[in-house]
CSV table of C-alpha atoms and ligand atoms in Angstrom, one decimal:
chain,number,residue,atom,x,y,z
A,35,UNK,CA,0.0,0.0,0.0
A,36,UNK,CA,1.6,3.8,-0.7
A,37,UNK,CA,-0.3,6.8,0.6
A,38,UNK,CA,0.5,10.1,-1.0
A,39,UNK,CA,0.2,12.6,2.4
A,40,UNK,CA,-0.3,16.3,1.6
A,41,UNK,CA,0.2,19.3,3.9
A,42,UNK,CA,-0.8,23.0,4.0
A,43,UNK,CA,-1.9,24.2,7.0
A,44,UNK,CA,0.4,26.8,7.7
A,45,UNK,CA,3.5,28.0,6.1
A,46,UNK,CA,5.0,25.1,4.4
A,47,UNK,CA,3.8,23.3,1.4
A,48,UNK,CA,4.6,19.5,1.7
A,49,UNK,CA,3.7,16.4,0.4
A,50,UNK,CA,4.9,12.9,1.0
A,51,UNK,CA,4.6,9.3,-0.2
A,52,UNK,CA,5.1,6.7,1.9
A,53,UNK,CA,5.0,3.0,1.7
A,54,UNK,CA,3.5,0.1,3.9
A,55,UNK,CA,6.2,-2.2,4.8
A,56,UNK,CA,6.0,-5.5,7.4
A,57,UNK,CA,6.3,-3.9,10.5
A,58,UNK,CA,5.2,0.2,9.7
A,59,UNK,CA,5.8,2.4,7.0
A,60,UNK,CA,9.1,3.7,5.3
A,61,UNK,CA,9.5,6.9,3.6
A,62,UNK,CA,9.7,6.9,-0.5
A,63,UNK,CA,9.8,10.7,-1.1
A,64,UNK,CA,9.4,14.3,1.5
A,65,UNK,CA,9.3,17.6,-0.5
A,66,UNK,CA,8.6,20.5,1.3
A,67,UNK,CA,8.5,24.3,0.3
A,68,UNK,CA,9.1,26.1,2.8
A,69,UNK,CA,7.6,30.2,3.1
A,70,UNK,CA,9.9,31.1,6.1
A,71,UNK,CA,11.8,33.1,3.9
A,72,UNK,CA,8.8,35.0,2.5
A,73,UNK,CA,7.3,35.5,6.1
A,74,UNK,CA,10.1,36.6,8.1
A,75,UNK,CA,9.6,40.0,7.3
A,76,UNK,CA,6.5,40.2,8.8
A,77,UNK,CA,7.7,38.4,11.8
A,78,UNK,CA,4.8,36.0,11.9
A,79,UNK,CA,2.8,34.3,9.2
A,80,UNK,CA,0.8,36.1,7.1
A,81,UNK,CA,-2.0,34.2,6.2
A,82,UNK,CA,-3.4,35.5,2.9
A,83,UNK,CA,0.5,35.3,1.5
A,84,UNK,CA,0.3,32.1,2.8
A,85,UNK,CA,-2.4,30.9,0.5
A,86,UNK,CA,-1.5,32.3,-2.4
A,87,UNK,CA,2.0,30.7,-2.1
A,88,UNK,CA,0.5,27.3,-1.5
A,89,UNK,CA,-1.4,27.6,-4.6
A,90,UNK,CA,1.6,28.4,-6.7
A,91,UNK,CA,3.3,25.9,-4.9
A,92,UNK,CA,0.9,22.4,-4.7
A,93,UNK,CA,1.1,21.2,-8.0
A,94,UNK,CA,5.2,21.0,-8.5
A,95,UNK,CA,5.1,19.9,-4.6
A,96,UNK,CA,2.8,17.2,-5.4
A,97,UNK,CA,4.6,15.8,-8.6
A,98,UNK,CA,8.1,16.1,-7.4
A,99,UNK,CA,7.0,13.8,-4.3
A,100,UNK,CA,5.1,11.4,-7.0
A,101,UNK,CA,8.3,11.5,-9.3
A,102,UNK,CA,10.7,11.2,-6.2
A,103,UNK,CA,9.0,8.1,-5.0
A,104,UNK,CA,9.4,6.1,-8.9
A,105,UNK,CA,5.6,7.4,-9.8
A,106,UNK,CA,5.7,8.3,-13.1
A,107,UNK,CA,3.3,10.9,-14.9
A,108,UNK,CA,-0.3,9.1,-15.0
A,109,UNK,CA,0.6,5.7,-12.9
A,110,UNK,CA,-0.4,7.8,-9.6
A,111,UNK,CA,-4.3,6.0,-10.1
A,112,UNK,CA,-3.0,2.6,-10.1
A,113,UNK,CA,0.2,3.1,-7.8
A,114,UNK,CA,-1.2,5.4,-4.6
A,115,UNK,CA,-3.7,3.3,-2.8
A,116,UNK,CA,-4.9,6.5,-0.5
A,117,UNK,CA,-4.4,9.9,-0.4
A,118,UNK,CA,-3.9,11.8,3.3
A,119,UNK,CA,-4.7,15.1,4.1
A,120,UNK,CA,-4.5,17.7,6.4
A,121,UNK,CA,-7.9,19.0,7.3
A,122,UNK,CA,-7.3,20.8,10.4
A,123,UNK,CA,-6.3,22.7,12.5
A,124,UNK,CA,-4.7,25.3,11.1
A,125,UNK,CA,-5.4,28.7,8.7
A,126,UNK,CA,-8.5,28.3,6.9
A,127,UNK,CA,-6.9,29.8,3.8
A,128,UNK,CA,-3.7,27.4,3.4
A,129,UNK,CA,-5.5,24.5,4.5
A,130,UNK,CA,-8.2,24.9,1.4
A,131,UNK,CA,-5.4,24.7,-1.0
A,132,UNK,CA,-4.5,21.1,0.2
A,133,UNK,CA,-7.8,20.1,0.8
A,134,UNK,CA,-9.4,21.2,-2.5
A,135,UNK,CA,-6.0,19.3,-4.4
A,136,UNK,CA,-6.9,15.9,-2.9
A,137,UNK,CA,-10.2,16.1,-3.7
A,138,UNK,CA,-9.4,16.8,-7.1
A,139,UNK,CA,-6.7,13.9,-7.5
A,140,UNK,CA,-9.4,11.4,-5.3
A,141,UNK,CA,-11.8,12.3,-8.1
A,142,UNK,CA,-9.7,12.0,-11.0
A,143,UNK,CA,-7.6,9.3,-9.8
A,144,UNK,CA,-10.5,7.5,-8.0
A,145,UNK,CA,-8.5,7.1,-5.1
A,146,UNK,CA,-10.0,7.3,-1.7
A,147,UNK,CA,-9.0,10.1,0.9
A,148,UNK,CA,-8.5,10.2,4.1
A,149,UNK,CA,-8.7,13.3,6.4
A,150,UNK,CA,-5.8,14.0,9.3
A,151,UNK,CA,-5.6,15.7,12.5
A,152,UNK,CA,-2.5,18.0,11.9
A,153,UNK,CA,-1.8,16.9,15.6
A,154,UNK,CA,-2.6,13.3,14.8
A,155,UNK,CA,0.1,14.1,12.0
A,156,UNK,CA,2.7,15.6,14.6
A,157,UNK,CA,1.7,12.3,16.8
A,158,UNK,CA,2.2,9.8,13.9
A,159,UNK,CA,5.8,11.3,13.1
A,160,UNK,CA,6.7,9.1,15.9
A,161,UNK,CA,5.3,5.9,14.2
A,162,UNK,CA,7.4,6.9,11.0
A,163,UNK,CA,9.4,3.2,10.1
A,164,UNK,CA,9.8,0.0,10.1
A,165,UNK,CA,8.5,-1.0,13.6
A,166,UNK,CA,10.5,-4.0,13.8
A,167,UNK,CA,13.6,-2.2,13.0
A,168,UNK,CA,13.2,0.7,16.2
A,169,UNK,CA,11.1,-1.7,18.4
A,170,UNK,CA,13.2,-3.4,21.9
A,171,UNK,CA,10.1,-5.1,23.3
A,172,UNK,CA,9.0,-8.0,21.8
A,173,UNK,CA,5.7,-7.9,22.6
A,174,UNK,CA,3.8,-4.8,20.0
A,175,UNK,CA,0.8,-4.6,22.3
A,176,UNK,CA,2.8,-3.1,25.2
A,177,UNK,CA,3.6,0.6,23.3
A,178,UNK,CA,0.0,1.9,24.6
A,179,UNK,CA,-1.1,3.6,26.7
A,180,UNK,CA,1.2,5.9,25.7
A,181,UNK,CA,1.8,9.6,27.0
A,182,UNK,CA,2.5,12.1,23.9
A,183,UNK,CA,3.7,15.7,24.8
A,184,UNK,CA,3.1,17.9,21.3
A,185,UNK,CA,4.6,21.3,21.6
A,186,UNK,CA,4.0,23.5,18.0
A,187,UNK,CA,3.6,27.0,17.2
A,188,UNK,CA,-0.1,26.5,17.6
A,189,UNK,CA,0.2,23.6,20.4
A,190,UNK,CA,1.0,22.3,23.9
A,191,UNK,CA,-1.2,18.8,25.0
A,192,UNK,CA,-0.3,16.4,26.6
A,193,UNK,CA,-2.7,13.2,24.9
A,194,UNK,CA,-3.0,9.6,26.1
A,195,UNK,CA,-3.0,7.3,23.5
A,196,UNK,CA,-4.8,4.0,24.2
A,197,UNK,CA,-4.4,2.5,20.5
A,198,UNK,CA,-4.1,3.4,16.6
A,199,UNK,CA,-7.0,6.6,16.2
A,200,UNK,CA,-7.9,6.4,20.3
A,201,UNK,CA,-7.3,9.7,21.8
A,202,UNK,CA,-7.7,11.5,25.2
A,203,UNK,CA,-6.5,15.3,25.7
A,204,UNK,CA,-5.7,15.4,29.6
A,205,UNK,CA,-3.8,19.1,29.4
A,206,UNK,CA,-3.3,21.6,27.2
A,207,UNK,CA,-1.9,25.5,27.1
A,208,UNK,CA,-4.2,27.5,28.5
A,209,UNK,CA,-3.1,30.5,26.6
A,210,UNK,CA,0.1,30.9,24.4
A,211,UNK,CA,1.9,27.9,22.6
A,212,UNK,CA,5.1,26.7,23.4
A,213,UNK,CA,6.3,27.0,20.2
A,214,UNK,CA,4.4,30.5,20.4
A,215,UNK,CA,6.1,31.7,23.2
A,216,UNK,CA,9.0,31.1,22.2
A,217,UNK,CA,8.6,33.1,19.1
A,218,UNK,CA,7.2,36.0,21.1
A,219,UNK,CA,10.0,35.8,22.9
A,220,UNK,CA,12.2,35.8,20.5
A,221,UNK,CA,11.0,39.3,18.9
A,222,UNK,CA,11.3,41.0,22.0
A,223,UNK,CA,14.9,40.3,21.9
A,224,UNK,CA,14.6,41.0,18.2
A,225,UNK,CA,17.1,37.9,17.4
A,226,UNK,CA,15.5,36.5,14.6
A,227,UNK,CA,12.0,34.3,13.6
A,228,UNK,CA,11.2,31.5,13.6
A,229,UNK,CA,12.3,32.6,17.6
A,230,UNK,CA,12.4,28.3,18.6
A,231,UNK,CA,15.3,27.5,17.1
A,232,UNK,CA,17.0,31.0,17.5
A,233,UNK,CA,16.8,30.9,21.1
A,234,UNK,CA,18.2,27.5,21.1
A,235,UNK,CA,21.3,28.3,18.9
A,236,UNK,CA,21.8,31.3,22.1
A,237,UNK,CA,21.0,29.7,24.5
A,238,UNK,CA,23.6,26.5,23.6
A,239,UNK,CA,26.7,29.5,23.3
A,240,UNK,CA,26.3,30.1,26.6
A,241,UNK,CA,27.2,26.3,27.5
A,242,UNK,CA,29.5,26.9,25.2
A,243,UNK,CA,31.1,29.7,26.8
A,244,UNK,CA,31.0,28.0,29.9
A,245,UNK,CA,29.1,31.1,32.0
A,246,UNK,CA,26.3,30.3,34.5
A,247,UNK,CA,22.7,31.4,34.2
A,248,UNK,CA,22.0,34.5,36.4
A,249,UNK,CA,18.8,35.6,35.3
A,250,UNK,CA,15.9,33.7,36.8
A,251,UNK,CA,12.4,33.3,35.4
A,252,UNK,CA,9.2,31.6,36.8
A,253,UNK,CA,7.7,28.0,35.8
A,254,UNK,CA,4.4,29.0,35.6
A,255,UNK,CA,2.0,26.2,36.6
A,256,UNK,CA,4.6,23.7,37.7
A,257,UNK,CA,2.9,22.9,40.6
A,258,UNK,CA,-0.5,23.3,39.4
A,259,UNK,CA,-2.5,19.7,40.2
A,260,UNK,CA,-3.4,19.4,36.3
A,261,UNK,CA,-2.1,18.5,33.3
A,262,UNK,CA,-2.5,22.7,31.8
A,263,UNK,CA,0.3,24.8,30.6
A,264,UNK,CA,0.3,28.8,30.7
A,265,UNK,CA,2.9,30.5,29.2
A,266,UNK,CA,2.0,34.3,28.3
A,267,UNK,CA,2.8,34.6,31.9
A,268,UNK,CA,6.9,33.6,30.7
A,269,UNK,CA,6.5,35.7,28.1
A,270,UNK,CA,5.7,39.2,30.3
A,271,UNK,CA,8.1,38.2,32.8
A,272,UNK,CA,10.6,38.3,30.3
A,273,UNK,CA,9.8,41.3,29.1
A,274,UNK,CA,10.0,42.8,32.3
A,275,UNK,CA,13.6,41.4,32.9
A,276,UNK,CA,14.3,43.0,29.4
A,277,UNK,CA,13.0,46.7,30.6
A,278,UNK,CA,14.8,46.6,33.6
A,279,UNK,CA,18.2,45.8,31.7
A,280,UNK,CA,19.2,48.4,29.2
A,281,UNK,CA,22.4,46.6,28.0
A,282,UNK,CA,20.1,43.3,27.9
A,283,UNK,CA,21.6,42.9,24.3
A,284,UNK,CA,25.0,42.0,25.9
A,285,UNK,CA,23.2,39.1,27.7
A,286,UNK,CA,20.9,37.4,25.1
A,287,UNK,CA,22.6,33.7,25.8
A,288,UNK,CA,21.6,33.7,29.3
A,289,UNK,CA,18.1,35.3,29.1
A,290,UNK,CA,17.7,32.9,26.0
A,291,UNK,CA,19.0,30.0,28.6
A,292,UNK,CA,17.0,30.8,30.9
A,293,UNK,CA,13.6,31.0,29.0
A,294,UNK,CA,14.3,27.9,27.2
A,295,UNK,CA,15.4,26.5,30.5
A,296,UNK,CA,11.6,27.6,31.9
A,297,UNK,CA,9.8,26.1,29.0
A,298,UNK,CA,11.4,22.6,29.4
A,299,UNK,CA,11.1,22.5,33.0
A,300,UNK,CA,7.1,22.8,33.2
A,301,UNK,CA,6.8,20.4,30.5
A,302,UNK,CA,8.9,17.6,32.0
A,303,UNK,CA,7.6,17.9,35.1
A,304,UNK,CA,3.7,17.8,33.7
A,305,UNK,CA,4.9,14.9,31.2
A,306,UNK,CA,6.6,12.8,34.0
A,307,UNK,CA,3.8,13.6,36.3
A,308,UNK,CA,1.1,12.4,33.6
A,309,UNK,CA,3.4,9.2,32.8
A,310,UNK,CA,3.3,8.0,36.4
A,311,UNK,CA,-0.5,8.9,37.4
A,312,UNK,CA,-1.6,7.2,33.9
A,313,UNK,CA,1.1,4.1,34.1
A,314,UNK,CA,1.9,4.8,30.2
A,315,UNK,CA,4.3,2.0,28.5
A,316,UNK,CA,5.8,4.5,26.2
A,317,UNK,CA,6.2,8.8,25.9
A,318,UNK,CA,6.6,10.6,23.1
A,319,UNK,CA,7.2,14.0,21.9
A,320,UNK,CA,5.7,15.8,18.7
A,321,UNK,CA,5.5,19.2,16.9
A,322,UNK,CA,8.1,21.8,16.0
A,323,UNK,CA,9.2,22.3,19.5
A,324,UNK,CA,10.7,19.0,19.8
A,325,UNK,CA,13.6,19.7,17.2
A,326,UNK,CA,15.0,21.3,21.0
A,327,UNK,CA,17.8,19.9,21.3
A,328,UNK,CA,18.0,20.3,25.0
A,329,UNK,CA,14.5,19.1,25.4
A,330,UNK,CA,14.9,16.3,23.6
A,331,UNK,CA,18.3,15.7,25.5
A,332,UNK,CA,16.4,16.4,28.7
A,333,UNK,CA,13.3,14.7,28.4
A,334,UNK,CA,15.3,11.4,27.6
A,335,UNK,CA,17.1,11.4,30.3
A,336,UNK,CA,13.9,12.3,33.0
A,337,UNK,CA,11.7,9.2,31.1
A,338,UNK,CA,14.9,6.9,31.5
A,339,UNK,CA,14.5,7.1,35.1
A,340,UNK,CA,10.8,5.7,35.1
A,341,UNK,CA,10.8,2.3,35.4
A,342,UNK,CA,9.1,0.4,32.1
A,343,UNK,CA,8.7,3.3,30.3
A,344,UNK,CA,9.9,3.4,26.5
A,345,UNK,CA,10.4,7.1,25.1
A,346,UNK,CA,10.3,8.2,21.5
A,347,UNK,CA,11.0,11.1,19.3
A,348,UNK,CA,10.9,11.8,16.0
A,349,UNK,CA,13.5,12.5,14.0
A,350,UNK,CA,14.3,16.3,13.2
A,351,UNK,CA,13.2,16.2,9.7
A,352,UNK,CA,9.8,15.1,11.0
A,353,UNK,CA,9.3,17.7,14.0
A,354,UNK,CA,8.4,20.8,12.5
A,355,UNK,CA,5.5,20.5,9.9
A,356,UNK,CA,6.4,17.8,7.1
A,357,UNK,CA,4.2,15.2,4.8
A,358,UNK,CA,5.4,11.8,6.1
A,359,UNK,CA,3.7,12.5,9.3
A,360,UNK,CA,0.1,13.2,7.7
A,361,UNK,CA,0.7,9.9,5.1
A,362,UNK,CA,1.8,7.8,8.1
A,363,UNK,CA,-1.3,8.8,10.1
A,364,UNK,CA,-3.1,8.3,6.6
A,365,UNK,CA,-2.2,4.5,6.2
A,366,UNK,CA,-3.1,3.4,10.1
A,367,UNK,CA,-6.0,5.5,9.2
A,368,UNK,CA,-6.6,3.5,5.6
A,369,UNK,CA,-5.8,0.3,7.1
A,370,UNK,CA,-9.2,1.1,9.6
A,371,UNK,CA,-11.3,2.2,6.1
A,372,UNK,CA,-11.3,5.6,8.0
A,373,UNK,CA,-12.2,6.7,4.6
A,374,UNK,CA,-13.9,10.4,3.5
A,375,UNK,CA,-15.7,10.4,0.4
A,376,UNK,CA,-14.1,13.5,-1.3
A,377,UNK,CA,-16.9,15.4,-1.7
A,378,UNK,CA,-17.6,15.0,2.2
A,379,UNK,CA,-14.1,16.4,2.7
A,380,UNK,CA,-14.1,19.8,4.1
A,381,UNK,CA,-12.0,22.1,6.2
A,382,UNK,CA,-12.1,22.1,9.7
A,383,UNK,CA,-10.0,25.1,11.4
A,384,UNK,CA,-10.6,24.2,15.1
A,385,UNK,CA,-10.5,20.0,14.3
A,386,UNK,CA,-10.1,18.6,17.4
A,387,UNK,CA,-8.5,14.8,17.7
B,57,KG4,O1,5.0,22.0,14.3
B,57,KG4,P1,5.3,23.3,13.7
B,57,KG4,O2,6.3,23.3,12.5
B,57,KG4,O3,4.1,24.2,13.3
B,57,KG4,C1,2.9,24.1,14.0
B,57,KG4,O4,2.1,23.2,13.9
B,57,KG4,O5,2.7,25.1,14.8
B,57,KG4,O6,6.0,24.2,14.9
B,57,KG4,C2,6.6,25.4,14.7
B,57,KG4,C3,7.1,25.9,16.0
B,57,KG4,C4,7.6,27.4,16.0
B,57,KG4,O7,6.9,28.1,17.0
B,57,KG4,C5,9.1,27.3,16.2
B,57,KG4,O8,9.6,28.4,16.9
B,57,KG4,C6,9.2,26.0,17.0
B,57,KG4,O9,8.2,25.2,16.4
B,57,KG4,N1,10.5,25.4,16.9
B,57,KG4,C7,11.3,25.3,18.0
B,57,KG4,C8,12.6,24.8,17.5
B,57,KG4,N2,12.4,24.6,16.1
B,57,KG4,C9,11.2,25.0,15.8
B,57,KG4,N3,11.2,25.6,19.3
B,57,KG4,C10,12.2,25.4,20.1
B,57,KG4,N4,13.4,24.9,19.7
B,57,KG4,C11,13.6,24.6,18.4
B,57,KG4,N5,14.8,24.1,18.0
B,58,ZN,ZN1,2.5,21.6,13.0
């Protein structure tokens, strides 16, 4: 079975074919166009440039992933068994373009679609590959109930998994992202955008350099008895820290440190806290946030300690928005008949899982 996965719900154009091997699925072709470029200007994503540069761009994305994976022009309707989508969540405008595309290729390929979660799509980046091949325990039953921590621009949950397509949100951000937050943060300090991987590149020359953190921030919510994330409340006391320092320019490593330092403390301690109250087998993490290096390092090392628990990440090609992710979740969806007839299909900006 090969699923072609397609992906527009923000800023990147992607689509992906993957193929059903014995023990998962392996990864035939990824193209992605990325708009970063286009929207750092603006500091943000500008939705209606968005759109217009996923409907220049869906077409060549589509058939360089088609060509890429051996699919010759007009042997997609006998060699793609499904075609995955992103329905939701994410801007209404971008995710038309995808949306609208595989309904016209179900149509004229008459090729079933299926419809994805974006977050079921950062989930199933984890389930990327041969099984077999990344697998220890023998036994496949014992992966669930498993924990996943996503953390994306537009994200923070914390979702117990009890099997293929069985979902249960126990915490989520009660106000900004982690992925947003640390983009706010990072144009306050005006040091770059996307600010996730900007403050990370700061914050790692200050290990580098050997100095010690000296600026301290709060972990909001650490303590809270819930599974809920704030972190506006990071974000101002930042800024305040910023106002009271007029040279704070000379000390962007250790306020970058420090922040980042915040953000991965809350979230391990909610993730380990969920993993113990819930008895998961196996935690993952998902979304653009986990490309953090030091949360990925981190986290790790805090689920290593737990006694029976597996922990998986994706790799960093399949963090931040991508195609494989959306075809993966496509073919455990296919393999259910989790089919929607195309002219069913429609956007859904607030999708929940
Ligand atoms: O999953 P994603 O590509 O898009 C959404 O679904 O939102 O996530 C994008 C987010 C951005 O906020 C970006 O700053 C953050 O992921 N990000 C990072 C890193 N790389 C990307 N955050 C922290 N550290 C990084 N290395
Ligand atoms: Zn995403």
């Amino acid at each position: 079975m090969k699923i072609l996965g397609i992906e527009t719900s923000c800023d990147e154009t992607a689509a992906a074919v993957v193929e059903e091997t014995r023990h998962g699925v392996s990864v035939l072709s990824n193209v992605i166009s990325s708009q970063i470029d286009i929207h750092k200007k603006y500091g943000g994503v500008v939705p209606e440039v968005a759109a217009r540069e996923h409907v220049l761009n869906i077409l060549p994305v589509v058939n360089e992933a088609l060509l890429k994976a051996n699919i010759k022009n007009g042997e997609a309707p006998k060699k793609i068994n499904a075609i995955a989508v992103t329905i939701g969540p994410g801007l209404i405008t971008s995710l038309i373009v995808g949306i609208e595309t595989a309904k016209v290729l179900s149509y004229a390929w008459n090729v079933p679609v299926v419809g994805i979660n974006h977050i079921e799509g950062h989930i199933y980046a984890n389930f990327i590959g041969d099984a077999k091949k990344t697998r220890k325990q023998k036994n496949k039953k014992t992966i669930f109930p498993t924990l996943i921590l996503t953390v994306s621009g537009g994200h923070t949950m914390l979702v117990l998994m009890r099997g293929h397509g069985k979902y249960e949100t126990i915490g989520e951000t009660r106000d900004d992202a982690a992925g947003e937050a640390f983009d706010k943060a990072a144009a306050m300090m005006k040091i770059g955008y996307p600010g996730g991987p900007a403050i990370s590149a700061y914050a790692e020359q200050l290990t580098m350099n050997n100095e010690r953190l000296t600026i301290k921030l709060p972990r909001p919510m650490i303590n809270s008895k819930d599974y809920d994330f704030s972190f506006s409340g990071l974000k101002t006391a930042l800024l305040y820290e910023l106002k009271k320092n007029p040279n704070y320019k000379l000390q962007i490593p250790n306020y970058c440190a420090e922040f980042q330092q915040a953000v991965i403390d809350v979230l391990i301690s909610k993730t380990i806290k969920a993993a113990k109250e819930y008895k998961v087998k196996t935690v993952m993490l998902s979304g653009g946030v986990s490309a953090n290096i030091e949360l990925r390092k981190q986290m790790k090392k805090a689920i290593n300690i737990l006694d029976n628990v597996k922990f998986k990440m994706p790799d960093l090609k399949y963090t931040t928005d991508n195609a494989p992710m959306i075809a993966t979740a496509g073919y455990y969806k296919a393999k259910r008949k989790k089919f929607t007839p195309w002219k069913k299909l429609k956007v859904d900006c607030n999708a929940e899982l």
